[in-house]
Coordinates of C-alpha atoms and ligand atoms in Angstrom, one line a residue:
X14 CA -38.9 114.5 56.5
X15 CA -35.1 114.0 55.9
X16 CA -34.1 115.2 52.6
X17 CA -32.2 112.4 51.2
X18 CA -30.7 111.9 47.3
X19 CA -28.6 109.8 45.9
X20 CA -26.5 109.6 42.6
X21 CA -26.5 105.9 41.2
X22 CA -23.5 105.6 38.4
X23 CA -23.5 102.2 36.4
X24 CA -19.5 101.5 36.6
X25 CA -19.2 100.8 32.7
X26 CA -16.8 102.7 31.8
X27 CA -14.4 106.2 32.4
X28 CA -15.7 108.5 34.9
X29 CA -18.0 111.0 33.3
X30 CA -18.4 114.5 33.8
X31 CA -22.2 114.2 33.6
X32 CA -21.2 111.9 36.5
X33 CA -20.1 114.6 38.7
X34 CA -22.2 117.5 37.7
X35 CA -25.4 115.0 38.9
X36 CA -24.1 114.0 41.6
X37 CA -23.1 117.9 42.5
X38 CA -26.7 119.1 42.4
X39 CA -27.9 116.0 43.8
X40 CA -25.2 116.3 47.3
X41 CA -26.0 120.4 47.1
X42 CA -30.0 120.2 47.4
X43 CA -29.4 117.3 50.0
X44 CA -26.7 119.6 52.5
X45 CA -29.1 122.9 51.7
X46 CA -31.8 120.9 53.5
X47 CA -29.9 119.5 55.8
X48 CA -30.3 116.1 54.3
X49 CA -28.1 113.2 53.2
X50 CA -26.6 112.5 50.0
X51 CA -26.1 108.6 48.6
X52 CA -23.9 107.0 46.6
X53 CA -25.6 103.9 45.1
X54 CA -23.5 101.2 42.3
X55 CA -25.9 100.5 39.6
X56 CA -23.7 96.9 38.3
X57 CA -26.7 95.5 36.8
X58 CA -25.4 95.0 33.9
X59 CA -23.1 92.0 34.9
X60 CA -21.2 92.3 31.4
X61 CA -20.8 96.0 31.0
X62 CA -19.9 96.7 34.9
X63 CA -16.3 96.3 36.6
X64 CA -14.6 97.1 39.5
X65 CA -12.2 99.1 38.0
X66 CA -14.8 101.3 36.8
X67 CA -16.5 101.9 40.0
X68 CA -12.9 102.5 41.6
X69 CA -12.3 105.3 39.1
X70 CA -16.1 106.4 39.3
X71 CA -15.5 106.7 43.4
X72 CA -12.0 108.4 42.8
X73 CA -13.3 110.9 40.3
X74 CA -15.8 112.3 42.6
X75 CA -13.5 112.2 45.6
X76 CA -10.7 114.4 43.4
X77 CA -13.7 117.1 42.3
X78 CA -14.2 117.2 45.9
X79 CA -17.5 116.0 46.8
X80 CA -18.2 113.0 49.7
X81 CA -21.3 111.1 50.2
X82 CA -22.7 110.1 53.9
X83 CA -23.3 106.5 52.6
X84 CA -21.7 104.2 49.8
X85 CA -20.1 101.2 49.1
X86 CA -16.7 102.4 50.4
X87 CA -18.0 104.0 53.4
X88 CA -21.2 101.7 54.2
X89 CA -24.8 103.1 56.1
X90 CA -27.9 102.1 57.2
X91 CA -29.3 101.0 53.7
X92 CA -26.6 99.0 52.6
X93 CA -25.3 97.0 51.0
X94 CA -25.1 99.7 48.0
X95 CA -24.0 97.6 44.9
X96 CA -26.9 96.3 43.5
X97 CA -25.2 93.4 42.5
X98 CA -25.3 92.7 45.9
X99 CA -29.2 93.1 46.4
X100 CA -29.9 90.2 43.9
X101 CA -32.5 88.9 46.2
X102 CA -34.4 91.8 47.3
X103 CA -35.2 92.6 43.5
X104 CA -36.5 88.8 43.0
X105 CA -38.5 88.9 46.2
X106 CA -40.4 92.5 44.5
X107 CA -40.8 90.7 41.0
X108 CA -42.2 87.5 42.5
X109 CA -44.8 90.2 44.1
X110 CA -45.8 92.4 41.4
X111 CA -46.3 88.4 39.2
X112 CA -48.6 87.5 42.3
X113 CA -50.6 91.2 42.2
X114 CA -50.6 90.2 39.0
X115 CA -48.7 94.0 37.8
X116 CA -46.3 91.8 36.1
X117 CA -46.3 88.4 34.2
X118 CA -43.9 85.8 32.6
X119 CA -43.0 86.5 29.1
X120 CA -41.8 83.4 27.0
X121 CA -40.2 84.8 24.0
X122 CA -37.0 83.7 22.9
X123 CA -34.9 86.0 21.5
X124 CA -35.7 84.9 18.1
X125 CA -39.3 85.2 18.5
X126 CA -38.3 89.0 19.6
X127 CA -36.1 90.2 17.1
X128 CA -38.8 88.7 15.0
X129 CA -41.9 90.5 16.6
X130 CA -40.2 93.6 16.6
X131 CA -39.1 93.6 13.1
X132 CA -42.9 92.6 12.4
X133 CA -44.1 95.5 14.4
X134 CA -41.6 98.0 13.1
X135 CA -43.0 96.8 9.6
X136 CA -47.0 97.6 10.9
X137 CA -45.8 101.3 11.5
X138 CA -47.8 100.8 14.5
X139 CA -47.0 103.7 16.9
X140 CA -48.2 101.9 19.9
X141 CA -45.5 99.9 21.8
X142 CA -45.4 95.8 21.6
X143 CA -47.5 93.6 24.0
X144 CA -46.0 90.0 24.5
X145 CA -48.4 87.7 23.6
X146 CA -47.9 86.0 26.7
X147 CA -49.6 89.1 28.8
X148 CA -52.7 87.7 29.1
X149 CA -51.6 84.1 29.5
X150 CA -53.7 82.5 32.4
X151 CA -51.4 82.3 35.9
X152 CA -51.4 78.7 36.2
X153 CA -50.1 77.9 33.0
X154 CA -47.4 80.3 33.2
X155 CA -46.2 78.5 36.7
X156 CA -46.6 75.3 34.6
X157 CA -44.3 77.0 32.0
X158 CA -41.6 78.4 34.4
X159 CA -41.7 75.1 36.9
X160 CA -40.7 72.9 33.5
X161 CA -37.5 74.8 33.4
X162 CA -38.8 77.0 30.5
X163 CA -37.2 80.4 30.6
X164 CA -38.7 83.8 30.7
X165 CA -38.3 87.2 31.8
X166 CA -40.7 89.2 34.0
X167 CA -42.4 92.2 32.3
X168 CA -44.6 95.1 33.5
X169 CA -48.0 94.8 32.7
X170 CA -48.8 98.4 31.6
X171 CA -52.4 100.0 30.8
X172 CA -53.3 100.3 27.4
X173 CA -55.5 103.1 27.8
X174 CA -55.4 106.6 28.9
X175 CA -52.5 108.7 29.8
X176 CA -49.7 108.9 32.3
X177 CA -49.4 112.1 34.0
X178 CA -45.6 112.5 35.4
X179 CA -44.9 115.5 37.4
X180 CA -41.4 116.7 37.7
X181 CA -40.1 119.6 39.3
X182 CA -38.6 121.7 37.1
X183 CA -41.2 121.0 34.1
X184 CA -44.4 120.5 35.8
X185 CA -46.8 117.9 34.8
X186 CA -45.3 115.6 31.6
X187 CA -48.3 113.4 29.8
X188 CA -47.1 110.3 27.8
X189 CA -50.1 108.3 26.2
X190 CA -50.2 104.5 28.1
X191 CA -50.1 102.8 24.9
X192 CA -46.5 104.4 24.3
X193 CA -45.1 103.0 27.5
X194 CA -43.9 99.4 26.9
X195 CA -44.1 96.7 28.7
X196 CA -40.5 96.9 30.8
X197 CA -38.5 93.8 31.3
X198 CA -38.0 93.9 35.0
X199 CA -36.0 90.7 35.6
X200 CA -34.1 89.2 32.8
X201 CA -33.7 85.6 32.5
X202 CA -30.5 85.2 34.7
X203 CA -32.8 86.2 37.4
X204 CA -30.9 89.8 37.3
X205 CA -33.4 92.9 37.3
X206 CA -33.2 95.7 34.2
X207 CA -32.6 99.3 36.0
X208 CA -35.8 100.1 36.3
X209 CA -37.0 97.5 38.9
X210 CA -33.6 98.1 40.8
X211 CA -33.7 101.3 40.9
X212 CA -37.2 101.8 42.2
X213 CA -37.0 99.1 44.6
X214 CA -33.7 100.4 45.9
X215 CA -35.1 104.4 45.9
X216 CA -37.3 103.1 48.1
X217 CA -35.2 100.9 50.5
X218 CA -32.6 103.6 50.6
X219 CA -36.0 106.1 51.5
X220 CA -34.9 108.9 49.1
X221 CA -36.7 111.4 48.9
X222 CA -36.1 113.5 45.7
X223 CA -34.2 112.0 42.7
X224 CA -32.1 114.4 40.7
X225 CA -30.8 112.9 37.2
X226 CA -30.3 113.5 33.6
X227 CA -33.5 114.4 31.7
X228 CA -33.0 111.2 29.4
X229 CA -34.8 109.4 32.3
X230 CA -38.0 110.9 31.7
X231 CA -39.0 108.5 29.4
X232 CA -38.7 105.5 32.3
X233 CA -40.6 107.8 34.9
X234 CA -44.2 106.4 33.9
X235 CA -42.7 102.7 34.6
X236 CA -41.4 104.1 37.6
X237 CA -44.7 105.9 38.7
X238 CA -46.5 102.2 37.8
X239 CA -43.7 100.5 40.2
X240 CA -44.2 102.2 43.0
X241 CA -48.1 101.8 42.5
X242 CA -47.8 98.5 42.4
X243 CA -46.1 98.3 45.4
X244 CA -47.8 101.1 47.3
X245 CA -44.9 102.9 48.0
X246 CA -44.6 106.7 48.2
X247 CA -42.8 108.3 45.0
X248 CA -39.8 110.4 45.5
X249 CA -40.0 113.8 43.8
X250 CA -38.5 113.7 40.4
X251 CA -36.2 116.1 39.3
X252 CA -34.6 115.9 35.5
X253 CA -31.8 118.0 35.2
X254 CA -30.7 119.2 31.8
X255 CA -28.5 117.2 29.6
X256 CA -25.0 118.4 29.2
X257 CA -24.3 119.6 25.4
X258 CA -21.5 119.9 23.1
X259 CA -21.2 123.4 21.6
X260 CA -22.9 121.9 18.4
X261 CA -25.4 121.6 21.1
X262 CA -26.2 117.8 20.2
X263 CA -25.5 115.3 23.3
X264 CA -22.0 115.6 25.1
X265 CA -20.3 112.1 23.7
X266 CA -17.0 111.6 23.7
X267 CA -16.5 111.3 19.8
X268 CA -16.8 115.4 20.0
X269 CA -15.6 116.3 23.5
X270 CA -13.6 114.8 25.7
X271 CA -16.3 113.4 28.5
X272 CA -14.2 111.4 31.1
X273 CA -13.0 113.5 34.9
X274 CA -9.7 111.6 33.9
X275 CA -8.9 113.2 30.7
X276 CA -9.4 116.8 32.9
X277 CA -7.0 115.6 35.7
X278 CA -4.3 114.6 33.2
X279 CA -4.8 117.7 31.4
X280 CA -3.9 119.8 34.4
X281 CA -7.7 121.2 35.5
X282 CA -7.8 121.6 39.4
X283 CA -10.9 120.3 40.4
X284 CA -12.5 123.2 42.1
X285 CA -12.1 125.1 38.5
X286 CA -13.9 122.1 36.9
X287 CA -16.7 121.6 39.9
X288 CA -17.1 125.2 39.7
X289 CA -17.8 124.8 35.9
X290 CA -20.2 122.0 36.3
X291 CA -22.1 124.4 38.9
X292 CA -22.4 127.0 36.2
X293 CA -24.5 124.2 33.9
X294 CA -27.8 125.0 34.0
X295 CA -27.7 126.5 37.5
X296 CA -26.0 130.4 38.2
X297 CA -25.3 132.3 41.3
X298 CA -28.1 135.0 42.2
X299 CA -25.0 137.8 41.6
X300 CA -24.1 135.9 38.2
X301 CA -20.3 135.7 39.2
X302 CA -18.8 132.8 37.2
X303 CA -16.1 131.9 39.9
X304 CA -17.2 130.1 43.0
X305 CA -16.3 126.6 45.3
X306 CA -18.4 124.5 46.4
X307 CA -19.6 126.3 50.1
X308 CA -20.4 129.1 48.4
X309 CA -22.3 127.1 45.6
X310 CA -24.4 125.0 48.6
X311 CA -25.4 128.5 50.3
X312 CA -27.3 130.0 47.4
X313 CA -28.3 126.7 45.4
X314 CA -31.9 126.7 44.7
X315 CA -33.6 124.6 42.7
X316 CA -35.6 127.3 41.2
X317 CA -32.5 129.0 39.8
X318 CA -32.4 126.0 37.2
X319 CA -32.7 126.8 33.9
X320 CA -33.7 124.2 30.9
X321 CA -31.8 125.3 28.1
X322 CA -29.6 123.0 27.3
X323 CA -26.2 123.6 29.0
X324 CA -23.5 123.6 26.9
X325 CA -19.7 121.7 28.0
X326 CA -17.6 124.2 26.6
X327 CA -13.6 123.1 27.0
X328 CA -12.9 126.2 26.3
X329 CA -14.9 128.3 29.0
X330 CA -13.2 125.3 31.1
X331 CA -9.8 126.6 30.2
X332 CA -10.8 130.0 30.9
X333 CA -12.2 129.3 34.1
X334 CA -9.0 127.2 35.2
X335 CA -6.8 129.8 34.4
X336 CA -8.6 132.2 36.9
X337 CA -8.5 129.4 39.5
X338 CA -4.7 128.9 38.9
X339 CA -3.8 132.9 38.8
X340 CA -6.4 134.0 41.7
X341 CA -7.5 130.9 43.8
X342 CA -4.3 129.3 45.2
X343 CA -1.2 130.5 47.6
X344 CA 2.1 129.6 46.2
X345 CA 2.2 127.0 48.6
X346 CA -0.9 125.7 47.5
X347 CA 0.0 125.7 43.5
X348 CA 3.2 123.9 44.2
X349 CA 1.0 121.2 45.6
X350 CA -0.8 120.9 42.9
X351 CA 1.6 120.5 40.4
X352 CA 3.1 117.6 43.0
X353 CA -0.3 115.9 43.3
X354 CA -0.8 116.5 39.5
X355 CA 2.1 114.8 38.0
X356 CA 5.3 115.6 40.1
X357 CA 4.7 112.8 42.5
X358 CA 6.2 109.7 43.2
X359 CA 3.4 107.7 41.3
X360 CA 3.4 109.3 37.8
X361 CA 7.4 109.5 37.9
X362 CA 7.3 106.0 38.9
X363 CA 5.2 104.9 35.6
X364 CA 7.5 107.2 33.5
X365 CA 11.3 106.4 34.7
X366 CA 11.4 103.3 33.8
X367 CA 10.5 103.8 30.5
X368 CA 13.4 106.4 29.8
X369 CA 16.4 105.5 32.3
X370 CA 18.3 103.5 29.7
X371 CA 18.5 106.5 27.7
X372 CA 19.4 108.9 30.0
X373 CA 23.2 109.6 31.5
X374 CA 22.7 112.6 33.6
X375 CA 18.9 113.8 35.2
X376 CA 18.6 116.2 32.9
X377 CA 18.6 114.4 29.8
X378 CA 14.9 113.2 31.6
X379 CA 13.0 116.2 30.5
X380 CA 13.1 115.9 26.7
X381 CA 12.3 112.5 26.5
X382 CA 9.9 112.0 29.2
X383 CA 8.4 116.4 28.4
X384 CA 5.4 114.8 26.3
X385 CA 4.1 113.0 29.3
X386 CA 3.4 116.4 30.7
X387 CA 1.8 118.3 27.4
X388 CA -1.9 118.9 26.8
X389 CA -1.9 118.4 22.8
X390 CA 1.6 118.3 21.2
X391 CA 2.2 120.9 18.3
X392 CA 2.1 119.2 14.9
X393 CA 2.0 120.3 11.5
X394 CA 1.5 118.3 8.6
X395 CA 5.0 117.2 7.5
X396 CA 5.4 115.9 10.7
X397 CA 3.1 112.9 9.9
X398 CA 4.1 112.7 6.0
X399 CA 7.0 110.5 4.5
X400 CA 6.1 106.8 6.4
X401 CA 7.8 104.0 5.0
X402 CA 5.0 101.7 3.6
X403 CA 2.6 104.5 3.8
X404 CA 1.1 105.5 0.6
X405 CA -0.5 108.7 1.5
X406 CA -2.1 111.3 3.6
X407 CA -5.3 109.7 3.4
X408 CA -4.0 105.9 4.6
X409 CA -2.3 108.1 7.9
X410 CA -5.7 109.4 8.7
X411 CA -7.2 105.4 8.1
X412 CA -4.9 103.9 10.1
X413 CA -5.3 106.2 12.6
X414 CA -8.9 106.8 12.8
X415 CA -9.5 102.6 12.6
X416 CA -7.1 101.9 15.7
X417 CA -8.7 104.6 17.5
X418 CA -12.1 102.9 17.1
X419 CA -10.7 99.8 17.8
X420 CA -9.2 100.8 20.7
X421 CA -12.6 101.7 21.9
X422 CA -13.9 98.1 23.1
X423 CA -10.9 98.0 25.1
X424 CA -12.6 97.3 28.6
X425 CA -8.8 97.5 30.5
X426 CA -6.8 100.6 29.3
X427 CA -3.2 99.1 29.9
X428 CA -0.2 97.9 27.7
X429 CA -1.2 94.0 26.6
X430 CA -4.7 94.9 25.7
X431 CA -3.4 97.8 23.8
X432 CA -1.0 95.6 22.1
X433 CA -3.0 92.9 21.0
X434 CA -5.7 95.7 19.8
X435 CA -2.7 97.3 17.5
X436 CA -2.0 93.9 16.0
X437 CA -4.8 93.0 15.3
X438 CA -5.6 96.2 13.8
X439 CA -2.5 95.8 11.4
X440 CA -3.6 92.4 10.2
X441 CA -7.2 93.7 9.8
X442 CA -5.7 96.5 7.6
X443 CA -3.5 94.0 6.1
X444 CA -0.5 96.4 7.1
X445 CA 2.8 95.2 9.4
X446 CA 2.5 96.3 12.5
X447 CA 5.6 98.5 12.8
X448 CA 4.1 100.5 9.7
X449 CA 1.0 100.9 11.9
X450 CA 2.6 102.1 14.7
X451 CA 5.1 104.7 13.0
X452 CA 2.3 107.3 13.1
X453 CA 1.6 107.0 16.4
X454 CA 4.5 107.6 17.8
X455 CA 4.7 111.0 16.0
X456 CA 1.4 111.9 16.9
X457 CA 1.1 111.0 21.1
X458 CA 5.0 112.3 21.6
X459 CA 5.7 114.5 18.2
X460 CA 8.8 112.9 17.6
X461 CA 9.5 109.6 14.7
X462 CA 10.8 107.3 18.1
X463 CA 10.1 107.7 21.6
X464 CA 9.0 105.6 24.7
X465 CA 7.6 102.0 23.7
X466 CA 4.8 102.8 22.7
X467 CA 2.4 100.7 24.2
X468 CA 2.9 101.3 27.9
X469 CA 3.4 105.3 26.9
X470 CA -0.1 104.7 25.7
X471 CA -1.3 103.1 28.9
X472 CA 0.0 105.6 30.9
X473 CA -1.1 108.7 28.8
X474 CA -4.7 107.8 29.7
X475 CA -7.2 106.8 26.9
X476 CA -8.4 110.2 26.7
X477 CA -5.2 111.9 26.1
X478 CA -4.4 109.5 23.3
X479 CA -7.9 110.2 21.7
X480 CA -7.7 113.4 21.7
X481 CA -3.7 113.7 20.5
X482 CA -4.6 111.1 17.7
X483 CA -7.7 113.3 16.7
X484 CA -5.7 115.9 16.8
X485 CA -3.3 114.7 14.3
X486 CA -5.9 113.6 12.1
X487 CA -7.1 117.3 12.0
X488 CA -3.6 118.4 10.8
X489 CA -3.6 116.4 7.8
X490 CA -7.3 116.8 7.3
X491 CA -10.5 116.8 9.5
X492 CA -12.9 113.8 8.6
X493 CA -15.7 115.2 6.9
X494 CA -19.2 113.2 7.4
X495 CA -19.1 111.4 4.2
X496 CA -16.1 110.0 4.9
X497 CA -16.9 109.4 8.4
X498 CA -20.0 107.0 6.7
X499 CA -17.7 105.8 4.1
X500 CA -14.9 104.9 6.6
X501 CA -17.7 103.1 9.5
X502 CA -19.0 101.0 6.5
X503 CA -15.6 99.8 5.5
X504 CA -14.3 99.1 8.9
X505 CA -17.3 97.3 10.2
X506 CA -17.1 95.3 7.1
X507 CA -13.2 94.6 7.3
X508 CA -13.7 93.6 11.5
X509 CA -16.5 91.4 10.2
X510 CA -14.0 89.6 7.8
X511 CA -11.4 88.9 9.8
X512 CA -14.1 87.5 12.7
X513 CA -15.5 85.3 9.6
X514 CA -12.0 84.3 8.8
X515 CA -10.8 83.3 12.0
X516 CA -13.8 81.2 12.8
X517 CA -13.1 79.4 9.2
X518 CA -9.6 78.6 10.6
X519 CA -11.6 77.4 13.8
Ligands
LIG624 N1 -27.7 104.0 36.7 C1 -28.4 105.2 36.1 C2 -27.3 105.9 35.4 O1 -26.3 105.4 35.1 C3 -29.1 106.0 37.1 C4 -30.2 106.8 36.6 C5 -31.0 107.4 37.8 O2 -30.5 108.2 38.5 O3 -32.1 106.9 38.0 O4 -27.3 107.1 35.1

């Protein structure tokens, strides 16, 4: 048997570090085996997914320095591997497992669900929901579908007993049947969910052992039920360990910086951070904390995994980077990564035009163009005091903390979307926009005017700018919970008020 394994990112968003550190220990216990390691686009999610994403995704994992045998960029055997491009095998297995009769037609509107869920919620019933179509005799549910009625496929799961999942760091896992709800497999777009995808393409793309984050354990007795249904042979399962923040609760980005772009911008080489994603959950037999990747592959073992939860410490990071930039690089070699870092015809490219009109000789470039290169700028409190129109300490922190969120649904990270977010934001907050924007400048450059602001924004990365506009938030005052609640509530409420108000203007 050919070892195979794949990693299968959905392209929603930055780059994640969980990302790369599954898709490290999935390409390592493929290349110990002499097997072959996949990379598979999981853009089911036809809202949620874009192609910038899955550029950036791609990239990411190409700058920490791992390759894949077959992908979308570089093709196989299996392909095509976007699923968006599958569409038909994934209707062709659902029209199957309706005729085996391991899944039916489900009729609910989304009314009717929001409905039967609240209804259930209400029973305390600690069972999952059965559709009360389950049952609903075959002929009338082709009468149903071929009078244009629409539907989604679910999984017809057994009520009884219990599920017996084997994985192989954990052993056998038991989940009661009547826990294990019954899975929308194709939506009513004709797209499948992930679960029908995924199986069907695990098996198409004949992998063998499926390493990924242990929130997927709870979708492994669907799985188990899919590939009965279809009589095809399981790949071994293999959750690794979620990645923590130090408070040990789930890395997320609203604590630690998550995305592989933030840590390029911030001047981590990418051996430093692959070798730090090597030390979650797995360590070398001699315990040494500095490795690369060869040395990684000849002693990984899957048996060297350990389950407590691994914690994403940025600060081990910056300790680790700092021995990779004093003892792992020739001269030569650290000059070139300073050039491919930021010193390079791209990144000056983004930044000159930006500053040329205030500059008469070259060197009057590095003090208005330095903050492009700092980590966090150096702030203290007075800094961000004194705003015209700004009443206190307390409305710098609001604005800020409220354009930060907002900024979140940005989709495109680049100046127009930006701008429109910030204006937006300002009428929201029923402030003018040039108030808004005075303490941003101070706190992404550390100075009262700099760049224009927008495109310095777009080209300081979203990560960068959340974690310089945290960081002045800090200095005035961290955000304790309650005000974290208090601030949600009144945001969510003020967002909804403006939608309301803009559809009354029609
Ligand atoms: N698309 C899933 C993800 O984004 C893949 C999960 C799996 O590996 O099965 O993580």
């Amino acid at each position: 048997m050919t070892v195979r394994t794949r990693v299968a990112p959905s392209p929603t968003g930055d780059p994640h570090v969980g990302t790369a550190y599954v898709a490290l220990f999935n390409y390592c216990f493929a290349k110990k085996h002499g097997g072959q390691f996949i990379l598979r686009i999981e853009d089911t999610d036809q809202v949620r997914s874009t192609a910038s994403s899955e550029r950036m995704i791609l990239e990411a994992l190409r700058w920490v320095g791992l390759s894949w045998d077959e992908g979308p960029d570089v093709g196989g055997p299996h392909g095509p591997y976007r699923q968006s491009e599958r569409a038909e095998l994934y209707q062709e297995a659902a029209a199957t497992l309706l005729d085996s009769g391991h899944a039916f037609r489900c009729f609910m509107t989304a009314d009717e669900l929001t409905e039967a869920r609240a209804a259930h919620q209400a029973s305390g019933a600690t069972q999952s929901m059965i559709s009360p179509y389950t049952d609903l005799p075959r002929a009338e549910s082709d009468a149903r579908a071929a009078a244009g009625d629409a539907f989604v496929i679910r999984l017809r799961t057994p009520r009884e007993g219990t599920c017996v999942i084997q994985d192989r760091l954990r052993g056998a896992i038991e989940v009661p049947w009547d826990q294990v709800d019954q899975q929308v497999l194709l939506k009513s777009d004709g797209f499948p969910t992930y679960h029908l995808a995924n199986v069907v393409d695990d098996h198409h793309m004949a992998i063998t052992h499926v390493l990924r984050g242990e929130e997927w354990i709870s979708s492994a007795p669907k799985h188990q039920l899919l590939y009965q249904a279809f009589g095809w042979q399981m790949p071994e399962l293999v959750h690794l360990p979620l990645l923590r923040n130090p408070d040990k609760s789930k890395l997320s980005k609203r604590k630690n910086p998550t995305s592989i772009l933030y840590y390029q911008r911030m001047g981590f080489l990418p051996e430093a951070l692959l070798n730090y994603l090597g030390r979650m959950a797995w360590s070398m037999p001699d315990e040494r904390e500095q490795f690369d990747l060869s040395e990684m592959l000849e002693h990984f073992d899957l048996d060297r995994i350990s389950l407590g939860g691994p914690v994403f410490d940025v600060t081990k990071l910056e300790w680790l980077n700092g021995v990779w930039l004093r003892d792992g690089l020739t001269e030569d070699e650290y000059a070139q990564r300073v050039m491919d870092w930021a010193f390079n015809r791209e990144f000056l490219g983004q930044i000159i035009p930006l500053v040329r009109q205030r500059a008469n000789k070259l060197t009057d470039l590095a003090p208005l163009a330095s903050f492009f290169l700092q980590g966090l700028i150096d702030l203290k409190p007075e800094d961000l005091q004194g705003f015209k129109g700004i009443e206190s300490d307390d409305e710098t922190r609001r604005i800020l903390t409220w354009s930060l969120w907002h900024l979140e649904a940005l989709a495109e990270w680049e100046a127009d979307g930006i701008q429109a977010v910030l204006r937006e934001m300002a009428e929201i907050m029923g402030v003018k926009l040039r108030v808004l924007l005075a303490p941003f400048f101070v706190a992404l450059s550390g100075q009262r005017s700099s760049t224009p602001l927008f495109q310095t924004m777009g080209i300081l990365g979203k990560d960068i700018v959340r974690a310089r506009i945290r960081h002045a938030v800090d200095t005035l005052a961290p955000i304790s919970k309650k005000e974290q609640g208090r601030w949600q509530k009144a945001y969510d409420q003020a967002v909804a008020a403006h939608v309301a108000a803009l559809a009354a203007q029609g």
